[in-house]
Coordinates of C-alpha atoms and ligand atoms in Angstrom, one line a residue:
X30 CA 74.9 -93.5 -92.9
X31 CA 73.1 -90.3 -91.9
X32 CA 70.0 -90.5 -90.1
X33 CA 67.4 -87.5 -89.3
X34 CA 67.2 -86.4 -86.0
X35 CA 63.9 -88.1 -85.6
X36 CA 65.3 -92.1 -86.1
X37 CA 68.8 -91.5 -84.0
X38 CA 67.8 -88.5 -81.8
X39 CA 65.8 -87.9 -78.9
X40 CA 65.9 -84.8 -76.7
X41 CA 66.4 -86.4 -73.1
X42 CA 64.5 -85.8 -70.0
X43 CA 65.1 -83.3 -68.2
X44 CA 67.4 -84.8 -65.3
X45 CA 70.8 -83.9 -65.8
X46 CA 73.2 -86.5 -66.9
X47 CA 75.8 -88.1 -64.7
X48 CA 78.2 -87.7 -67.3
X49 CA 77.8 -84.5 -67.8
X50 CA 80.0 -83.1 -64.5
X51 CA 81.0 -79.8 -66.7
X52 CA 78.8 -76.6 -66.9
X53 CA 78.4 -76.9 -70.3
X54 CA 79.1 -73.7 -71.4
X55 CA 82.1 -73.4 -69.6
X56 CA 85.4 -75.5 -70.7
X57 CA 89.0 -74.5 -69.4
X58 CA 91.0 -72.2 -71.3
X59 CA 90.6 -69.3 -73.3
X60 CA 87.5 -69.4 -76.1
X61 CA 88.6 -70.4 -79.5
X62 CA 85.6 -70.2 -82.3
X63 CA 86.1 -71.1 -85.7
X64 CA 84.3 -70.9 -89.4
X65 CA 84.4 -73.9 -91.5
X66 CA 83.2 -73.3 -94.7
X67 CA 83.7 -75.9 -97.7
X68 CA 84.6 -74.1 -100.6
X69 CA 81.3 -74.2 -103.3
X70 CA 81.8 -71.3 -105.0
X71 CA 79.3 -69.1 -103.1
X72 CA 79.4 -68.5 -99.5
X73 CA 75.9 -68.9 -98.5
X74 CA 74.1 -66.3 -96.2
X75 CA 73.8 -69.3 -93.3
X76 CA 77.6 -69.6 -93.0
X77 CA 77.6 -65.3 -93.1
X78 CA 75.6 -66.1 -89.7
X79 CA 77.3 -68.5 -88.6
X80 CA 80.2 -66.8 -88.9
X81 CA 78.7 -63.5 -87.5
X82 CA 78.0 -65.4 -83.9
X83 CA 81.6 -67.2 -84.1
X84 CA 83.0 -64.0 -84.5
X85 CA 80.9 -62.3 -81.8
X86 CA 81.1 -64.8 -79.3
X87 CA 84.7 -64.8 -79.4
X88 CA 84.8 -61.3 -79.0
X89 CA 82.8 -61.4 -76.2
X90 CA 84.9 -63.2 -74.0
X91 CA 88.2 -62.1 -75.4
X92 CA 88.9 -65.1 -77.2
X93 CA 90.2 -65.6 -81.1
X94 CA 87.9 -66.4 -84.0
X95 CA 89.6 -68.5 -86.5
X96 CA 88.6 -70.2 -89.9
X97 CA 89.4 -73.0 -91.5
X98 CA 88.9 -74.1 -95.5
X99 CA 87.3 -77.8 -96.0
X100 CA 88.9 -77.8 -98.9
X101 CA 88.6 -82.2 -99.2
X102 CA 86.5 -82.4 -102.2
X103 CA 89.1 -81.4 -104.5
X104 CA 86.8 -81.0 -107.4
X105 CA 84.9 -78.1 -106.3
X106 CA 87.6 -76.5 -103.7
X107 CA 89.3 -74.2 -106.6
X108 CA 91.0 -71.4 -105.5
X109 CA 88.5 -69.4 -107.1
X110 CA 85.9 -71.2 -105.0
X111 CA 88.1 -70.6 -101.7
X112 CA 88.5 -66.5 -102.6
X113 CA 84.8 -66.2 -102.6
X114 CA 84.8 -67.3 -98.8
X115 CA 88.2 -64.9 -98.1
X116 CA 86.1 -62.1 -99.8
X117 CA 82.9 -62.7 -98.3
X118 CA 84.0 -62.7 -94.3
X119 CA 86.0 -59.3 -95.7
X120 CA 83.1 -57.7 -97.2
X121 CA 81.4 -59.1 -93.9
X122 CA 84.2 -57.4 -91.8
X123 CA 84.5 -60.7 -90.0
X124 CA 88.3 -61.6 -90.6
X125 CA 89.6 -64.4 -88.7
X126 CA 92.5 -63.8 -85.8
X127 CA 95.0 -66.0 -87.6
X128 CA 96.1 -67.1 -90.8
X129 CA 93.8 -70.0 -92.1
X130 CA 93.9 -73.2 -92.0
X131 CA 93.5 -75.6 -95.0
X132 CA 91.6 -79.3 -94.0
X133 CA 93.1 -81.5 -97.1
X134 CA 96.6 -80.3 -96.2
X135 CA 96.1 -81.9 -92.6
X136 CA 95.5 -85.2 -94.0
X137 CA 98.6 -86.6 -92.2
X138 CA 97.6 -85.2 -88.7
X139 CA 94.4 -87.1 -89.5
X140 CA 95.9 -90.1 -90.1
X141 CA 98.1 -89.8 -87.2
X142 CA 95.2 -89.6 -84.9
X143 CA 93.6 -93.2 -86.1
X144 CA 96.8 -94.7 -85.2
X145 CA 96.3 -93.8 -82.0
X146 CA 92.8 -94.7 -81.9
X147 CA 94.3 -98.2 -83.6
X148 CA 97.0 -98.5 -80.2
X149 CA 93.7 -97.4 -77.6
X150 CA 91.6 -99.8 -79.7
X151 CA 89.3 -97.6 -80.0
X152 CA 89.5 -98.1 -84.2
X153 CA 89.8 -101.1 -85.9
X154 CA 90.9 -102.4 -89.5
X155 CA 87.1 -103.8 -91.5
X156 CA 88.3 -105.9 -94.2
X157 CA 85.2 -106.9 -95.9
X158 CA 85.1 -106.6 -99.4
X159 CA 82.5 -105.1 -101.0
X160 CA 80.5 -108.3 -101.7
X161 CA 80.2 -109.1 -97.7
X162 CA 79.8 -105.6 -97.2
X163 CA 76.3 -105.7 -99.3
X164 CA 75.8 -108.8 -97.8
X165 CA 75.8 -107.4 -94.5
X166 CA 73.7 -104.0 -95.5
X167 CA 71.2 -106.4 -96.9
X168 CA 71.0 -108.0 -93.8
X169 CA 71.0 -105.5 -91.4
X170 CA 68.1 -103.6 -93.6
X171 CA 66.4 -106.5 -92.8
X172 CA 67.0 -107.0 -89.0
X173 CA 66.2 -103.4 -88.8
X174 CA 69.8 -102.2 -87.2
X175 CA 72.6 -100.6 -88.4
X176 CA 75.5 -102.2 -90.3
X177 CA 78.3 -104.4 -88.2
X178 CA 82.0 -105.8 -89.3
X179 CA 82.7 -108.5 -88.2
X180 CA 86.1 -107.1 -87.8
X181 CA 85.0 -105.5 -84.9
X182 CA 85.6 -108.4 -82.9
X183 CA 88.3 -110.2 -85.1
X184 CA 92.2 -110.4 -84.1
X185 CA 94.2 -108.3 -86.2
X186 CA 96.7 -111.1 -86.4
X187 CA 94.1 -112.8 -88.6
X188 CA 94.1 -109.9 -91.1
X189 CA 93.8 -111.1 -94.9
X190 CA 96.4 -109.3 -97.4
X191 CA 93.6 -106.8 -98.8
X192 CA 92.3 -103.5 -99.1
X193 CA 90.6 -102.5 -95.7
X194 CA 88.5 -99.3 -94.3
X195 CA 89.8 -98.1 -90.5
X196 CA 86.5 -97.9 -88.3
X197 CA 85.7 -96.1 -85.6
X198 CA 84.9 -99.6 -82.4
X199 CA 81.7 -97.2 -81.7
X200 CA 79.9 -98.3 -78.0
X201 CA 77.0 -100.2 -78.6
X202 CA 74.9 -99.9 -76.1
X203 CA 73.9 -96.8 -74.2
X204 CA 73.5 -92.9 -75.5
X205 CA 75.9 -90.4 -76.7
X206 CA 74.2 -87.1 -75.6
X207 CA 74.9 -83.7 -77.1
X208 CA 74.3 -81.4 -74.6
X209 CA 73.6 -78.4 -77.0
X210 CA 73.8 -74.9 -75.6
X211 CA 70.9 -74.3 -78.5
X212 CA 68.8 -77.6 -78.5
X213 CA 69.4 -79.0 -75.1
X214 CA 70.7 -82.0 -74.6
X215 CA 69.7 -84.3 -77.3
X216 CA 70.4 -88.0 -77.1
X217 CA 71.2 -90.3 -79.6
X218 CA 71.0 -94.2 -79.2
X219 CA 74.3 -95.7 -80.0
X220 CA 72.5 -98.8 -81.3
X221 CA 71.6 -96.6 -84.0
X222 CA 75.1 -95.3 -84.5
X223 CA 77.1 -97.4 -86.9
X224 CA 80.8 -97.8 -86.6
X225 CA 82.1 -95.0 -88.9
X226 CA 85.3 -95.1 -91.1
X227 CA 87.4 -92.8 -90.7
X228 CA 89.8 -94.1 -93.1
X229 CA 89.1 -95.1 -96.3
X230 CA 90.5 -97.8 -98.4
X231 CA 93.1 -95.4 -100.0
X232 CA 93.9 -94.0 -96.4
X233 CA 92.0 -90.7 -97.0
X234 CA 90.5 -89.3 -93.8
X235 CA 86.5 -89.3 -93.6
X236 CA 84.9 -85.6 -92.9
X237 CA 83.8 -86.2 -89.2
X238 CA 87.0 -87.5 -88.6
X239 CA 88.5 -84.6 -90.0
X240 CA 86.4 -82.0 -88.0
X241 CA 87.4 -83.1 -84.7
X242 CA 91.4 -83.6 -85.2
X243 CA 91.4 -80.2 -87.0
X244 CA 89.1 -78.8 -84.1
X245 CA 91.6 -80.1 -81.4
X246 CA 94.3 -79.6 -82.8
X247 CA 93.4 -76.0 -83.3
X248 CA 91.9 -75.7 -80.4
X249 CA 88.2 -75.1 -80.9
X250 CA 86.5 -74.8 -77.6
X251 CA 83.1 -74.0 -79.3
X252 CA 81.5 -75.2 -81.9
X253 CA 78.8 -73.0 -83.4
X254 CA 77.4 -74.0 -86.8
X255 CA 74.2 -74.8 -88.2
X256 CA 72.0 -77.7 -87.0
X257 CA 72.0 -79.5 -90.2
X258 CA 75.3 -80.5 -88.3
X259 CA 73.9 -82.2 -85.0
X260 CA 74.0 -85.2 -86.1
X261 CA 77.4 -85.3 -86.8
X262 CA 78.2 -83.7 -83.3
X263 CA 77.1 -87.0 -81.8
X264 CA 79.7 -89.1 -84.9
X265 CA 82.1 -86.2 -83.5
X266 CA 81.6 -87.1 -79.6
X267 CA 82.5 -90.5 -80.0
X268 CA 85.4 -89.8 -82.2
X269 CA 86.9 -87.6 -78.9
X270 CA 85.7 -90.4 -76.6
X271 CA 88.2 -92.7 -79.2
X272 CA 91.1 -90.6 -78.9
X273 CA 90.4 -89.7 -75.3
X274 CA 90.3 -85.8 -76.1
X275 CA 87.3 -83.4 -74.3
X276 CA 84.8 -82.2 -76.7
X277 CA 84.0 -78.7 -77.2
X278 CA 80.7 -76.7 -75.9
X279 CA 78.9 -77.6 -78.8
X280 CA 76.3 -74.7 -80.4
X281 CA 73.8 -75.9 -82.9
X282 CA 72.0 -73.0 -84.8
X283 CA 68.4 -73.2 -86.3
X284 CA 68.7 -72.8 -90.0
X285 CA 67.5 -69.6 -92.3
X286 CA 64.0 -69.8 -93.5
X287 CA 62.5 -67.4 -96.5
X288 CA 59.9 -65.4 -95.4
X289 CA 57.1 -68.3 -96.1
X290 CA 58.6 -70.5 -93.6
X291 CA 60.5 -72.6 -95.9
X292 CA 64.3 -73.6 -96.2
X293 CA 66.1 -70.5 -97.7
X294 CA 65.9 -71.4 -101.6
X295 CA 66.7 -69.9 -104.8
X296 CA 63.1 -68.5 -105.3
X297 CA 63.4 -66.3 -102.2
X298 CA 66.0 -64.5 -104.2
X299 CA 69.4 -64.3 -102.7
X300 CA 71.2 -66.3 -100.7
X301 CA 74.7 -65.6 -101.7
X302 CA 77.1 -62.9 -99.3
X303 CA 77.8 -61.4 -102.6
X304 CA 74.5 -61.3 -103.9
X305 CA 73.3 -59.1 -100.9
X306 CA 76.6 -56.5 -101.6
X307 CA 75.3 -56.6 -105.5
X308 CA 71.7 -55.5 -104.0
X309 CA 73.7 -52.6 -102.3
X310 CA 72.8 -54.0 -98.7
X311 CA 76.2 -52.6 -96.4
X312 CA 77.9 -54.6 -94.4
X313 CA 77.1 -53.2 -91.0
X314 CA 73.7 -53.0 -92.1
X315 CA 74.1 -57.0 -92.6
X316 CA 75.6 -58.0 -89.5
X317 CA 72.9 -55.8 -87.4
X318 CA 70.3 -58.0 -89.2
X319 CA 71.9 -61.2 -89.2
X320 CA 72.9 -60.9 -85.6
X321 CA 68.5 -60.3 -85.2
X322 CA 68.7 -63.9 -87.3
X323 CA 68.3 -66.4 -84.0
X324 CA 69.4 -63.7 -81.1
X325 CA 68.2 -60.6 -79.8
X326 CA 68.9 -58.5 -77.3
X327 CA 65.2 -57.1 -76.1
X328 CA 63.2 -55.5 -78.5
X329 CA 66.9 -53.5 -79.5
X330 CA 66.3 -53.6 -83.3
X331 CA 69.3 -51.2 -84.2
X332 CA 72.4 -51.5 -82.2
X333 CA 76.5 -51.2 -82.9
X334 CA 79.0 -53.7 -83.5
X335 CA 80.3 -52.7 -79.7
X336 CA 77.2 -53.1 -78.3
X337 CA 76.5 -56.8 -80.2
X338 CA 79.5 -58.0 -79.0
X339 CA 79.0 -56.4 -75.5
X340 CA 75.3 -58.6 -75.1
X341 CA 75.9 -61.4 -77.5
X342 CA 75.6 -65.2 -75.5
X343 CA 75.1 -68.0 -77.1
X344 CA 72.6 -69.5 -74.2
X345 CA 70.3 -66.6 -75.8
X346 CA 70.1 -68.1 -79.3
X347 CA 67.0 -68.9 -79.9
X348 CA 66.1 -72.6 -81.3
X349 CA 63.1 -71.9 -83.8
X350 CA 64.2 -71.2 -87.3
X351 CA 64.6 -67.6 -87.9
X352 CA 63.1 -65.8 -90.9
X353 CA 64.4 -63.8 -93.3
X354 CA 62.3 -60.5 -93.6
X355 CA 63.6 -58.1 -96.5
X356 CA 61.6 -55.4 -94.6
X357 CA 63.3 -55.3 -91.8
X358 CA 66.7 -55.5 -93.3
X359 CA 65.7 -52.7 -96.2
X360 CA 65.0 -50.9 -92.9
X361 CA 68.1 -51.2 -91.5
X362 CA 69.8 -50.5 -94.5
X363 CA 68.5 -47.5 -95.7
X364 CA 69.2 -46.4 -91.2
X365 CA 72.8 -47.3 -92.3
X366 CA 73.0 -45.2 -95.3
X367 CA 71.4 -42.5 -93.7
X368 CA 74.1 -42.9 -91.0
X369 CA 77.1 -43.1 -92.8
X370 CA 80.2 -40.9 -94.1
X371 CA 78.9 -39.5 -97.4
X372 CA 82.8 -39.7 -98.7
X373 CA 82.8 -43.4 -97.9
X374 CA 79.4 -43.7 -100.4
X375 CA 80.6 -42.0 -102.8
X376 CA 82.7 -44.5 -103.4
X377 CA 80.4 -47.5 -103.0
X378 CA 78.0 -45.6 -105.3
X379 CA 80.1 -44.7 -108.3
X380 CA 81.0 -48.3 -109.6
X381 CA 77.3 -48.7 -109.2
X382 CA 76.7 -45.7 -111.6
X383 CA 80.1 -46.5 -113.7
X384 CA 78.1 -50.2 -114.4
X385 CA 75.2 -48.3 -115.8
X386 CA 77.5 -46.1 -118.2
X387 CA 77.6 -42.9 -116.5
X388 CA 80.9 -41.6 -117.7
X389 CA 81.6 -39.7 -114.8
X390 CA 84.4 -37.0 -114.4
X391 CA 87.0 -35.8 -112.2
X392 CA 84.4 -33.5 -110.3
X393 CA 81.5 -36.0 -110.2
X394 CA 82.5 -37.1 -107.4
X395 CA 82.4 -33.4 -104.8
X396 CA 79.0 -32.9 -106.9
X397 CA 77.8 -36.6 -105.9
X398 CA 79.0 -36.2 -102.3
X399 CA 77.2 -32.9 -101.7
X400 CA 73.8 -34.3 -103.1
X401 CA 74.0 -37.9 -101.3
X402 CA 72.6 -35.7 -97.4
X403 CA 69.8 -34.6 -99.9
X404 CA 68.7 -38.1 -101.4
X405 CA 69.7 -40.6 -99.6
X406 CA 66.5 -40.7 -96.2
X407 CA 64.8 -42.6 -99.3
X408 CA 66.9 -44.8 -100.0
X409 CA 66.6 -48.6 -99.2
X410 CA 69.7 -49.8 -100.8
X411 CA 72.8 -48.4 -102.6
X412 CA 71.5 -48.8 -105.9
X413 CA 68.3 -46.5 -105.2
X414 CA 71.1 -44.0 -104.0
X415 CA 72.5 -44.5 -107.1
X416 CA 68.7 -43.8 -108.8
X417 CA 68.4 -40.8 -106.3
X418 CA 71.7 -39.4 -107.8
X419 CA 71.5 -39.5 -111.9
X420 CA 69.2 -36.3 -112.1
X421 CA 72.6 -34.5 -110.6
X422 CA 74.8 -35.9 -113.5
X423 CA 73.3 -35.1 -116.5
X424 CA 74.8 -33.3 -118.6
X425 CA 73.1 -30.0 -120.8
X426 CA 71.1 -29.5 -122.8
X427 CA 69.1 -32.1 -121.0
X428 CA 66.2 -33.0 -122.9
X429 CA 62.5 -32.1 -121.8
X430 CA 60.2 -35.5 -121.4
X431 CA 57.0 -35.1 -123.0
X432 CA 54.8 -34.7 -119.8
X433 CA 57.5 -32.2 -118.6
X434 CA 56.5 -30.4 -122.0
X435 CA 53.5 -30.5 -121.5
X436 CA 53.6 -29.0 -117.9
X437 CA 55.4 -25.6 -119.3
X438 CA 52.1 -24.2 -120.2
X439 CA 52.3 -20.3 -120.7
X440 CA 51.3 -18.9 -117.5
X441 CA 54.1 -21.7 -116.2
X442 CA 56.8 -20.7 -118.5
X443 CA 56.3 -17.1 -117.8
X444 CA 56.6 -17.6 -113.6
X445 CA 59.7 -20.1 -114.1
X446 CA 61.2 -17.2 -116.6
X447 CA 60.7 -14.7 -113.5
X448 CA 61.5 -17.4 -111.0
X449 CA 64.6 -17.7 -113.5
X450 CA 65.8 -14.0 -113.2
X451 CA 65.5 -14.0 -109.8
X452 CA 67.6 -16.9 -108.5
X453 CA 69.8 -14.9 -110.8
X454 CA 70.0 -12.4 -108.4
X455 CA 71.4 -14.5 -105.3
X456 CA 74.4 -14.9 -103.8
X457 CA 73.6 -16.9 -101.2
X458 CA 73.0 -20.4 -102.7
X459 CA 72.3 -22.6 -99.8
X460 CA 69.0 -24.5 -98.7
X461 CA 68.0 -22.1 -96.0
X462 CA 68.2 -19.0 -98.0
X463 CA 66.6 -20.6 -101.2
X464 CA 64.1 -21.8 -99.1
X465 CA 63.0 -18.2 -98.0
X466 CA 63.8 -17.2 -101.7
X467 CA 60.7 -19.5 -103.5
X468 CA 58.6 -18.7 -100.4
X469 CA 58.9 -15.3 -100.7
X470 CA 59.2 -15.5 -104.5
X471 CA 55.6 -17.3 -104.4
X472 CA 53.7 -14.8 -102.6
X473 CA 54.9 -12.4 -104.6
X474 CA 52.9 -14.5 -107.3
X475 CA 50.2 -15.1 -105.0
X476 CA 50.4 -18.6 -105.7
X477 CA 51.1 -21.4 -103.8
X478 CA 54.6 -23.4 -104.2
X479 CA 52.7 -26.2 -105.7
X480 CA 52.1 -24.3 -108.4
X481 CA 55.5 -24.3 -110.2
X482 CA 57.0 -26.7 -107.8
X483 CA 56.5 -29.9 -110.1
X484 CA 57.6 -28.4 -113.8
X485 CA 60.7 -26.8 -111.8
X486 CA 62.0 -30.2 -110.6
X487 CA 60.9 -32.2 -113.6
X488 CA 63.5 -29.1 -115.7
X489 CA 66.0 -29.3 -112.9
X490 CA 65.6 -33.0 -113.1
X491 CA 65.7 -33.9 -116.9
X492 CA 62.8 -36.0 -116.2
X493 CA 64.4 -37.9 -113.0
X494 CA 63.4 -37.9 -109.9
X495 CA 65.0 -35.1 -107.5
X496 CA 65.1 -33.9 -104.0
X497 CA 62.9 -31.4 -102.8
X498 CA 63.9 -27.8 -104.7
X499 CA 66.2 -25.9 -102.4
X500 CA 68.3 -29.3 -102.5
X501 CA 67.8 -29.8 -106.2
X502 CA 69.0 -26.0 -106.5
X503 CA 72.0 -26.9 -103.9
X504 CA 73.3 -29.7 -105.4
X505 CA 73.2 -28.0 -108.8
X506 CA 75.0 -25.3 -107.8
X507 CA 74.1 -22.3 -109.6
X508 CA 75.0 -22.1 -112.9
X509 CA 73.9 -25.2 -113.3
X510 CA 70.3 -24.6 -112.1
X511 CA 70.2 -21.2 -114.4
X512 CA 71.4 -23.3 -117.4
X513 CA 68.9 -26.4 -117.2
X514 CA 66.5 -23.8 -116.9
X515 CA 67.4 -21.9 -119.6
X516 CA 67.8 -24.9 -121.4
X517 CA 64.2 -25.9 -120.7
X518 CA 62.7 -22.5 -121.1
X519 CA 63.9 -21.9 -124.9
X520 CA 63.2 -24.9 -125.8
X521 CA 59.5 -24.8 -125.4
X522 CA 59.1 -21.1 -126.3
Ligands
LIG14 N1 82.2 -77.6 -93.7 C1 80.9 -77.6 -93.0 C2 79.9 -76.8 -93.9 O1 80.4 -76.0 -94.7 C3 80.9 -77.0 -91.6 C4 81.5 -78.0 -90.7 C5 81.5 -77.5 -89.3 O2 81.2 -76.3 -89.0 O3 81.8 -78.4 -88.4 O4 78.8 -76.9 -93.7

């Protein structure tokens, strides 16, 4: 049974618990973090962060960052389902120290571990059937507790030849305290707490169950996940307390909100890894802004990988939900595109082109990669570099929008046919030399720039949008430029 955090929670008072001897934060041994994402077919943008702070924490103090696959609802783990986690913490460039590990294969280990907790008595065979089992919900609906087996306190020796469930023989009085490094301690009553099976009646292991042998066993010191998961951390305690194992420091993360507040949902747009890499966001651009998502390090809005891992600690989570904020990550962004190799874009940018039908050839790519220093301080995303680029690849004749007609009037026609003859002229085709040359070219018109400024882009262009004109002429190169004006120029006259 799964209660909220209001009926079976309480955050305790703020004396320390006896039972707590341990600095909470610190546990013997070196750190070991871990993912633990089930396979759904989309690896939400939650588990990205979750995975982000796992990864950084166990960077921080040298330790290893592992993941593991719940892969036990066999329906929906398919291996196409498990690749999209495998190519989301790629994309993510949060790869996991060691070779995964896969939950439903370790149904034996799990098994092996309620034995033991059947020899400490710490577990116990329920054999009610399912009629004494609704019996007893009914009941304890009505008494207002949670439900009880009389198998609890039954000798095994009087075992009937049936199906039976494996339960966890859960304390009944007192608390089982999560002492969270993100919420605090938070108590739950163990009255509330019923006895959970951790076997079911065809011997497969339950999912808390599950967590903490494969957490042990693997040796998880820290477990940092969302908090839709604290309740199960206290289920979790008292399945160590069973087997006699130490807990890890647990780490319970406020979930993502949209930027309204609410639960991330489908009408916030998207909450898939691989939606965000469709929108063009980059990966480093991502982890700066998810690493913002529930930390911070001062008012630092922009820092490196080195430098998140150098100040990351979990005791500086925050516990409010965090909200997403597209500005502040198109901000980013477009600070990581500005910042990056403009090789490596190229390459991110042509598939994005190639999926619109730009047939591009061999030399597309040096012409893209020369252009990309001149476009890209707009750009939010990838795919308005990829809108920044297309006036470069056109091909000639390009054809003359109406409005860019209707800009060549005469007196325009004749200074771009001059303008024309004298780029003709130079041989040094750079910004800072074609800069001086429409400067100088314009007072010898005695006009200003904006004169001619607008129907020479919109001709360069073919209609879209380009840099500013020495970079339009630059990225052109010059035969290029000299042709689209020509081009332009005999069409309208
Ligand atoms: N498999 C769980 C999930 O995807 C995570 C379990 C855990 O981190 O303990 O939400």
């Amino acid at each position: 049974m799964v209660r909220g955090p209001a009926q079976a929670a309480t955050r305790a008072a703020a004396s320390p618990d006896p039972a707590i001897s341990m600095p909470a934060n610190s546990r013997p041994g070196p750190v070991v973090t871990r993912i633990a994402p089930s396979p759904t077919g989309m690896m939400h943008i939650g588990t990205a962060r979750t995975a982000l702070f796992n990864w950084l924490y166990a960077r921080h103090t040298g330790g290893k960052f592992l993941l593991r696959i719940e892969d036990t609802d066999r329906e929906r783990s398919t291996e196409a389902a498990v690749q999209v986690i495998f190519d989301g913490l790629k994309w993510l460039g949060l790869e996991a120290d060691e070779t995964p590990v896969f939950q439903f294969a370790r149904a034996d280990r799990h098994r092996a571990a309620v034995e033991q907790m059947l020899a400490r008595g710490a577990a116990y065979k329920d054999y009610m059937t399912p009629e004494e089992l609704d019996a007893e919900r009914e009941a304890a609906r009505a008494e207002g507790r949670v439900v009880r087996s009389p198998w609890r306190d039954l000798s095994p020796n009087d075992a009937p030849d049936r199906p039976f469930v494996v339960r966890l023989k859960a304390p009944l009085d007192g608390d089982t305290i999560v002492d969270d490094q993100v919420k605090g301690q938070v108590r739950f009553q163990n009255a509330n707490l019923d006895d959970l099976i951790l076997l079911r009646t065809d011997g497969s292991p339950t999912y808390n169950l599950a967590v903490v042998v494969d957490d042990h066993e693997m040796g998880v010191s820290h477990v940092i996940r969302g908090d839709d998961h604290l309740n199960n951390a206290a289920r979790q305690t008292l399945i160590y307390q069973g087997l006699g194992w130490d807990a890890p420091v647990w780490a319970h993360l406020p979930l993502i909100h949209g930027p309204d507040g609410a639960k991330l949902s489908k009408r916030h747009g998207a909450q898939a890894v691989s939606e965000f890499a469709d929108m063009g966001y980059l990966p480093e651009a991502m982890r700066n802004y998810l690493a913002k998502l529930g930390w911070g390090h001062g008012d630092d809005e922009i820092f490196s990988d080195d430098q998140a891992v150098e100040w990351f600690d979990i005791a500086h989570v925050v516990s409010a939900p965090a909200r997403l904020d597209w500005d502040k990550l198109n901000h980013l962004n477009n600070h990581y595109i500005r910042e990056a190799e403009p090789a490596r874009l190229v390459a991110l940018v042509v598939p994005i082109l190639e999926s619109r039908d730009w047939k591009l050839k061999s030399t597309d790519a040096a012409l893209i990669e020369r252009t990309i220093p001149l476009v890209r301080d707009g750009a939010k995303t990838l795919l308005d570099l990829a809108d920044a680029l297309v006036f470069v690849l056109r091909t000639r004749p390009l054809e003359l929008p109406e409005k860019g007609a209707a800009m060549l009037t005469e007196e325009v026609h004749d200074r771009l046919t001059r303008l024309r003859d004298d780029l003709a002229t130079a041989s040094d085709w750079d910004v800072p030399a074609l800069e001086a040359r429409i400067r100088a070219f314009a007072e010898r018109e005695g006009v200003g720039i904006g004169k001619f400024g607008a129907p020479l882009r919109m001709v360069l262009g073919g209609g879209s949008p380009a840099p500013d004109l020495a970079g339009t002429l630059v990225s052109l190169g010059k035969d290029e430029s000299l042709g689209r004006l020509d081009d332009a120029l005999s069409l309208v006259r």
